mmCIF file of C-alpha atoms in Angstrom:
data_model
loop_
_atom_site.group_PDB
_atom_site.id
_atom_site.type_symbol
_atom_site.label_atom_id
_atom_site.label_comp_id
_atom_site.label_asym_id
_atom_site.label_seq_id
_atom_site.Cartn_x
_atom_site.Cartn_y
_atom_site.Cartn_z
ATOM 1 C CA ASP A 45 -5.419 42.811 23.142
ATOM 2 C CA THR A 46 -6.398 45.904 21.184
ATOM 3 C CA ALA A 47 -5.955 45.248 17.475
ATOM 4 C CA VAL A 48 -5.453 48.833 16.283
ATOM 5 C CA SER A 49 -4.582 51.398 18.909
ATOM 6 C CA GLN A 50 -4.111 55.136 18.672
ATOM 7 C CA THR A 51 -2.688 57.690 21.062
ATOM 8 C CA PRO A 52 -3.769 60.094 22.242
ATOM 9 C CA LYS A 53 -7.551 59.692 22.249
ATOM 10 C CA TYR A 54 -8.072 63.424 22.671
ATOM 11 C CA LEU A 55 -5.765 66.230 21.604
ATOM 12 C CA VAL A 56 -6.479 69.894 22.269
ATOM 13 C CA THR A 57 -3.946 72.401 21.036
ATOM 14 C CA GLN A 58 -3.444 75.940 19.809
ATOM 15 C CA MET A 59 -3.221 77.086 16.214
ATOM 16 C CA GLY A 60 0.298 77.009 14.866
ATOM 17 C CA ASN A 61 1.481 74.140 17.050
ATOM 18 C CA ASP A 62 2.954 70.877 15.786
ATOM 19 C CA LYS A 63 1.496 67.598 17.023
ATOM 20 C CA SER A 64 1.745 63.867 16.374
ATOM 21 C CA ILE A 65 -0.725 61.020 16.568
ATOM 22 C CA LYS A 66 0.575 57.484 16.936
ATOM 23 C CA CYS A 67 -0.947 54.297 15.595
ATOM 24 C CA GLU A 68 0.004 50.687 16.167
ATOM 25 C CA GLN A 69 -1.566 47.458 14.966
ATOM 26 C CA ASN A 70 -0.807 43.984 16.308
ATOM 27 C CA LEU A 71 -2.663 42.107 13.574
ATOM 28 C CA GLY A 72 0.346 41.517 11.373
ATOM 29 C CA HIS A 73 -1.248 43.446 8.516
ATOM 30 C CA ASP A 74 0.803 44.866 5.684
ATOM 31 C CA THR A 75 -1.275 47.943 4.933
ATOM 32 C CA MET A 76 -2.158 50.872 7.176
ATOM 33 C CA TYR A 77 -4.227 53.993 6.578
ATOM 34 C CA TRP A 78 -5.054 57.393 7.980
ATOM 35 C CA TYR A 79 -8.558 58.812 7.611
ATOM 36 C CA LYS A 80 -10.037 62.155 8.609
ATOM 37 C CA GLN A 81 -13.661 62.306 9.745
ATOM 38 C CA ASP A 82 -15.302 65.711 9.869
ATOM 39 C CA SER A 83 -18.152 66.883 12.062
ATOM 40 C CA LYS A 84 -20.715 65.548 9.575
ATOM 41 C CA LYS A 85 -19.150 62.074 9.821
ATOM 42 C CA PHE A 86 -17.763 62.258 6.294
ATOM 43 C CA LEU A 87 -14.747 59.971 6.065
ATOM 44 C CA LYS A 88 -11.837 60.926 3.830
ATOM 45 C CA ILE A 89 -8.744 58.840 3.233
ATOM 46 C CA MET A 90 -5.489 60.723 3.689
ATOM 47 C CA PHE A 91 -2.669 58.201 3.345
ATOM 48 C CA SER A 92 -2.031 54.529 2.866
ATOM 49 C CA TYR A 93 1.183 52.623 3.535
ATOM 50 C CA ASN A 94 2.053 49.100 2.496
ATOM 51 C CA ASN A 95 5.055 47.532 4.231
ATOM 52 C CA LYS A 96 6.363 50.970 5.200
ATOM 53 C CA GLU A 97 5.966 52.295 1.669
ATOM 54 C CA LEU A 98 3.580 55.117 0.790
ATOM 55 C CA ILE A 99 1.009 53.945 -1.756
ATOM 56 C CA ILE A 100 -1.816 56.449 -1.436
ATOM 57 C CA ASN A 101 -1.328 60.121 -0.800
ATOM 58 C CA GLU A 102 -4.563 61.969 -1.320
ATOM 59 C CA THR A 103 -4.712 65.696 -1.666
ATOM 60 C CA VAL A 104 -3.885 66.839 1.817
ATOM 61 C CA PRO A 105 -1.767 69.831 2.824
ATOM 62 C CA ASN A 106 1.919 69.047 3.081
ATOM 63 C CA ARG A 107 1.701 70.083 6.729
ATOM 64 C CA PHE A 108 0.553 66.477 7.225
ATOM 65 C CA SER A 109 3.364 63.953 7.103
ATOM 66 C CA PRO A 110 2.935 60.252 7.783
ATOM 67 C CA LYS A 111 5.807 58.165 9.046
ATOM 68 C CA SER A 112 6.015 54.399 9.164
ATOM 69 C CA PRO A 113 9.010 53.175 11.172
ATOM 70 C CA ASP A 114 7.902 49.568 10.672
ATOM 71 C CA LYS A 115 4.867 47.846 9.227
ATOM 72 C CA ALA A 116 3.106 47.756 12.609
ATOM 73 C CA HIS A 117 3.243 51.515 13.106
ATOM 74 C CA LEU A 118 1.985 54.488 11.145
ATOM 75 C CA ASN A 119 2.267 57.856 12.820
ATOM 76 C CA LEU A 120 0.816 61.143 11.650
ATOM 77 C CA HIS A 121 2.649 64.394 12.235
ATOM 78 C CA ILE A 122 0.905 67.694 11.653
ATOM 79 C CA ASN A 123 2.775 70.991 11.425
ATOM 80 C CA SER A 124 1.383 74.468 11.928
ATOM 81 C CA LEU A 125 -2.054 73.327 12.991
ATOM 82 C CA GLU A 126 -5.054 75.255 11.683
ATOM 83 C CA LEU A 127 -8.642 75.520 12.879
ATOM 84 C CA GLY A 128 -9.814 73.442 9.914
ATOM 85 C CA ASP A 129 -7.699 70.521 11.074
ATOM 86 C CA SER A 130 -10.130 69.921 13.924
ATOM 87 C CA ALA A 131 -11.625 66.497 13.274
ATOM 88 C CA VAL A 132 -11.448 62.886 14.360
ATOM 89 C CA TYR A 133 -8.514 61.030 12.828
ATOM 90 C CA PHE A 134 -8.741 57.278 12.390
ATOM 91 C CA CYS A 135 -5.983 54.834 11.766
ATOM 92 C CA ALA A 136 -6.847 51.535 10.077
ATOM 93 C CA SER A 137 -5.087 48.438 8.823
ATOM 94 C CA SER A 138 -5.938 45.664 6.402
ATOM 95 C CA PRO A 139 -4.507 42.278 5.481
ATOM 96 C CA PRO A 140 -3.463 41.401 1.933
ATOM 97 C CA GLY A 141 -6.291 40.610 -0.448
ATOM 98 C CA LEU A 142 -7.250 37.040 -1.192
ATOM 99 C CA ALA A 143 -4.781 35.168 -3.360
ATOM 100 C CA GLY A 144 -5.307 36.142 -6.961
ATOM 101 C CA SER A 145 -7.430 39.142 -5.992
ATOM 102 C CA TYR A 146 -6.508 42.775 -6.003
ATOM 103 C CA HIS A 147 -9.270 43.640 -3.597
ATOM 104 C CA VAL A 148 -8.411 45.252 -0.325
ATOM 105 C CA ASP A 149 -9.820 43.077 2.384
ATOM 106 C CA THR A 150 -11.607 44.238 5.500
ATOM 107 C CA GLN A 151 -10.199 47.309 7.213
ATOM 108 C CA TYR A 152 -9.796 47.345 10.971
ATOM 109 C CA PHE A 153 -10.133 50.746 12.572
ATOM 110 C CA GLY A 154 -8.615 52.259 15.664
ATOM 111 C CA PRO A 155 -10.783 54.114 18.190
ATOM 112 C CA GLY A 156 -9.937 57.518 16.751
ATOM 113 C CA THR A 157 -8.166 60.646 17.957
ATOM 114 C CA ARG A 158 -10.315 63.716 18.415
ATOM 115 C CA LEU A 159 -8.193 66.735 17.537
ATOM 116 C CA THR A 160 -9.412 70.171 18.558
ATOM 117 C CA VAL A 161 -7.495 73.207 17.378
ATOM 118 C CA LEU A 162 -8.245 76.416 19.273
ATOM 119 C CA GLY B 160 -13.898 56.736 -10.756
ATOM 120 C CA ASP B 161 -15.290 54.394 -8.164
ATOM 121 C CA SER B 162 -17.817 55.779 -5.715
ATOM 122 C CA VAL B 163 -20.525 54.879 -3.245
ATOM 123 C CA THR B 164 -23.794 56.713 -2.718
ATOM 124 C CA GLN B 165 -25.932 56.035 0.305
ATOM 125 C CA MET B 166 -29.167 57.513 1.495
ATOM 126 C CA GLU B 167 -28.899 60.601 3.591
ATOM 127 C CA GLY B 168 -30.008 60.602 7.154
ATOM 128 C CA PRO B 169 -30.697 61.036 9.827
ATOM 129 C CA VAL B 170 -33.090 58.128 10.134
ATOM 130 C CA THR B 171 -35.248 57.770 13.233
ATOM 131 C CA LEU B 172 -37.188 54.575 13.868
ATOM 132 C CA SER B 173 -39.174 53.076 16.683
ATOM 133 C CA GLU B 174 -37.915 49.887 18.258
ATOM 134 C CA GLU B 175 -38.863 46.752 16.284
ATOM 135 C CA ALA B 176 -39.391 48.714 13.061
ATOM 136 C CA PHE B 177 -37.991 47.512 9.748
ATOM 137 C CA LEU B 178 -34.814 49.190 8.554
ATOM 138 C CA THR B 179 -33.559 49.800 5.039
ATOM 139 C CA ILE B 180 -30.557 51.951 4.251
ATOM 140 C CA ASN B 181 -29.960 52.276 0.522
ATOM 141 C CA CYS B 182 -26.537 52.054 -1.023
ATOM 142 C CA THR B 183 -25.574 52.143 -4.689
ATOM 143 C CA TYR B 184 -22.140 52.040 -6.183
ATOM 144 C CA THR B 185 -20.162 52.874 -9.290
ATOM 145 C CA ALA B 186 -17.118 50.778 -10.045
ATOM 146 C CA THR B 187 -15.058 49.353 -12.846
ATOM 147 C CA GLY B 188 -14.905 45.613 -12.609
ATOM 148 C CA TYR B 189 -16.265 43.720 -9.645
ATOM 149 C CA PRO B 190 -15.642 45.350 -6.304
ATOM 150 C CA SER B 191 -16.119 43.893 -2.854
ATOM 151 C CA LEU B 192 -18.851 45.635 -0.865
ATOM 152 C CA PHE B 193 -19.031 46.335 2.853
ATOM 153 C CA TRP B 194 -21.200 47.817 5.539
ATOM 154 C CA TYR B 195 -19.449 49.334 8.517
ATOM 155 C CA VAL B 196 -21.050 50.573 11.728
ATOM 156 C CA GLN B 197 -19.779 53.331 13.991
ATOM 157 C CA TYR B 198 -21.220 53.469 17.499
ATOM 158 C CA PRO B 199 -21.010 56.784 19.350
ATOM 159 C CA GLY B 200 -17.461 57.653 20.336
ATOM 160 C CA GLU B 201 -15.946 54.602 18.647
ATOM 161 C CA GLY B 202 -14.140 53.654 15.482
ATOM 162 C CA LEU B 203 -15.738 51.893 12.543
ATOM 163 C CA GLN B 204 -16.382 48.164 12.767
ATOM 164 C CA LEU B 205 -17.127 45.787 9.958
ATOM 165 C CA LEU B 206 -20.781 44.778 10.043
ATOM 166 C CA LEU B 207 -20.934 42.565 6.950
ATOM 167 C CA LYS B 208 -19.456 42.147 3.518
ATOM 168 C CA ALA B 209 -19.986 40.494 0.128
ATOM 169 C CA THR B 210 -17.282 39.791 -2.381
ATOM 170 C CA LYS B 211 -19.196 38.819 -5.504
ATOM 171 C CA ALA B 212 -22.534 39.298 -7.208
ATOM 172 C CA ASP B 213 -25.548 37.676 -5.531
ATOM 173 C CA ASP B 214 -23.623 37.093 -2.306
ATOM 174 C CA LYS B 215 -25.528 37.963 0.844
ATOM 175 C CA GLY B 216 -23.664 39.290 3.839
ATOM 176 C CA SER B 217 -25.294 38.970 7.240
ATOM 177 C CA ASN B 218 -24.456 39.697 10.851
ATOM 178 C CA LYS B 219 -26.376 40.608 14.027
ATOM 179 C CA GLY B 220 -29.698 40.412 12.171
ATOM 180 C CA PHE B 221 -28.532 42.770 9.420
ATOM 181 C CA GLU B 222 -28.414 41.625 5.797
ATOM 182 C CA ALA B 223 -27.311 43.038 2.469
ATOM 183 C CA THR B 224 -27.261 41.413 -0.969
ATOM 184 C CA TYR B 225 -24.754 42.312 -3.683
ATOM 185 C CA ARG B 226 -26.909 43.169 -6.710
ATOM 186 C CA LYS B 227 -24.838 43.668 -9.814
ATOM 187 C CA GLU B 228 -27.826 44.393 -12.057
ATOM 188 C CA THR B 229 -28.873 47.365 -9.930
ATOM 189 C CA THR B 230 -25.371 48.132 -8.580
ATOM 190 C CA SER B 231 -26.792 48.129 -5.084
ATOM 191 C CA PHE B 232 -26.002 46.789 -1.628
ATOM 192 C CA HIS B 233 -28.912 47.886 0.543
ATOM 193 C CA LEU B 234 -28.742 47.209 4.283
ATOM 194 C CA GLU B 235 -31.817 45.713 5.959
ATOM 195 C CA LYS B 236 -32.877 44.568 9.387
ATOM 196 C CA GLY B 237 -36.265 43.207 10.231
ATOM 197 C CA SER B 238 -36.559 44.552 13.768
ATOM 198 C CA VAL B 239 -34.231 47.247 15.044
ATOM 199 C CA GLN B 240 -33.240 47.737 18.663
ATOM 200 C CA VAL B 241 -32.182 50.817 20.595
ATOM 201 C CA SER B 242 -28.650 49.397 20.635
ATOM 202 C CA ASP B 243 -28.551 49.623 16.806
ATOM 203 C CA SER B 244 -28.390 53.415 17.039
ATOM 204 C CA ALA B 245 -25.197 54.299 15.204
ATOM 205 C CA VAL B 246 -23.831 55.661 11.943
ATOM 206 C CA TYR B 247 -23.752 53.152 9.079
ATOM 207 C CA PHE B 248 -21.291 53.394 6.216
ATOM 208 C CA CYS B 249 -21.459 51.600 2.906
ATOM 209 C CA ALA B 250 -18.069 51.017 1.270
ATOM 210 C CA LEU B 251 -16.437 49.333 -1.662
ATOM 211 C CA SER B 252 -13.009 47.958 -2.287
ATOM 212 C CA ASP B 253 -11.845 48.557 -5.812
ATOM 213 C CA LYS B 254 -10.306 45.937 -8.022
ATOM 214 C CA PHE B 255 -7.091 47.662 -8.976
ATOM 215 C CA GLY B 256 -5.907 49.713 -6.082
ATOM 216 C CA ASN B 257 -5.443 49.536 -2.377
ATOM 217 C CA GLN B 258 -8.303 51.810 -1.579
ATOM 218 C CA PHE B 259 -11.676 51.805 0.032
ATOM 219 C CA TYR B 260 -14.414 54.188 -1.015
ATOM 220 C CA PHE B 261 -16.814 55.093 1.763
ATOM 221 C CA GLY B 262 -20.288 56.524 1.506
ATOM 222 C CA THR B 263 -21.195 59.603 3.478
ATOM 223 C CA GLY B 264 -22.700 57.635 6.343
ATOM 224 C CA THR B 265 -26.314 57.359 7.542
ATOM 225 C CA SER B 266 -27.126 58.149 11.139
ATOM 226 C CA LEU B 267 -29.733 55.860 12.685
ATOM 227 C CA THR B 268 -31.525 56.575 15.945
ATOM 228 C CA VAL B 269 -33.857 53.955 17.375
ATOM 229 C CA ILE B 270 -36.282 55.174 20.012
ATOM 230 C CA PRO B 271 -37.953 52.926 22.574
#
C-alpha cells in the first residue's frame, strides 16, 4: 500500500559507473519530483514532471537525466558517477492544486535512496 | 525570489519542554505554508499546513499560525516527547509555479 516507493533503498557504487533509481507512486498524482538531500539535511529540488512533461529542471549536471515513462513513474539515471553525488535522493509526488489556485498542494515523499559513491 | 528561512539547529530539549522552531518566508503573493517532519532514516512527511493568512495548522500537538504581517509560520508544541526527535522543515508553495521551497531543516533531539 506504499504511496510513493523507490528502489533501491541503498546504492553503493564506484566512481564512473552509471546507475538508475526508480520511483513509482500509486496516488494518481500528476506531478512528480526528484530531490537531493546532502549530509547536512539540506534539500534541493532537481527535477519536476507534470503528466510526463518536464516542468522544472534546476541547475544539475547533465549527467543526471530523469525519465517518465508514464505519470506514475519517474526514474533518475545518473551517468559517470562522482564522489559529490553521494547523497540521499528523494522522489515525491503531488496532486493538482485546488481549483482556481496555482499552489502546489502537499507533496508526498518516498523513503529515499541513499547513494554512496566510492 | 521566494525563500524560506528557519532557525538553525540542532535543538536539544528535555521531555515535556516547550518547543518553538522559527520560520520566516519571502514570497510574492500569498503562498501556502507547510511544516514537514523527517524521522531518522525516513522520507519527509507532512506535519501540518496553512493555505491563507491567519490560518492555524495543527497535528499531533504541533501548531503553526500563518502570520502575513510578520511573514512567519513558527512551529510550536507545548510538551515534546522523545518520539518527536526528528528534523523539521518549513516550506512554502509559490503562487505561480509548481515548486516548493524548503528551509534548511532544524534537527530536534528530545532527551528523557
